[in-house]
Steps between C-alpha positions, in 0.01 A plus 500: 500500500588825419551766775278744292347627855848612606537683177160694568631595863831625343282713281267622754823570732648724211148678441463575857588886441 
Protein backbone atom coordinates (compact mmCIF):
# COMPACT_ATOMS: atom_id res chain seq x y z
CA UNK A 1 0.00 0.00 0.00
CA UNK A 2 1.22 3.49 -0.83
CA UNK A 3 1.43 6.03 1.98
CA UNK A 4 -0.76 8.54 0.15
CA UNK A 5 -2.07 9.71 3.52
CA UNK A 6 1.42 10.83 4.48
CA UNK A 7 1.60 12.77 1.22
CA UNK A 8 -1.66 14.53 1.98
CA UNK A 9 -0.45 15.44 5.45
CA UNK A 10 2.76 16.81 3.96
CA UNK A 11 0.77 19.03 1.62
CA UNK A 12 -1.52 20.22 4.40
CA UNK A 13 1.53 21.00 6.51
CA UNK A 14 2.97 23.15 3.74
CA UNK A 15 -0.42 24.73 3.12
CA UNK A 16 -0.69 25.76 6.77
CA UNK A 17 0.10 29.40 6.19
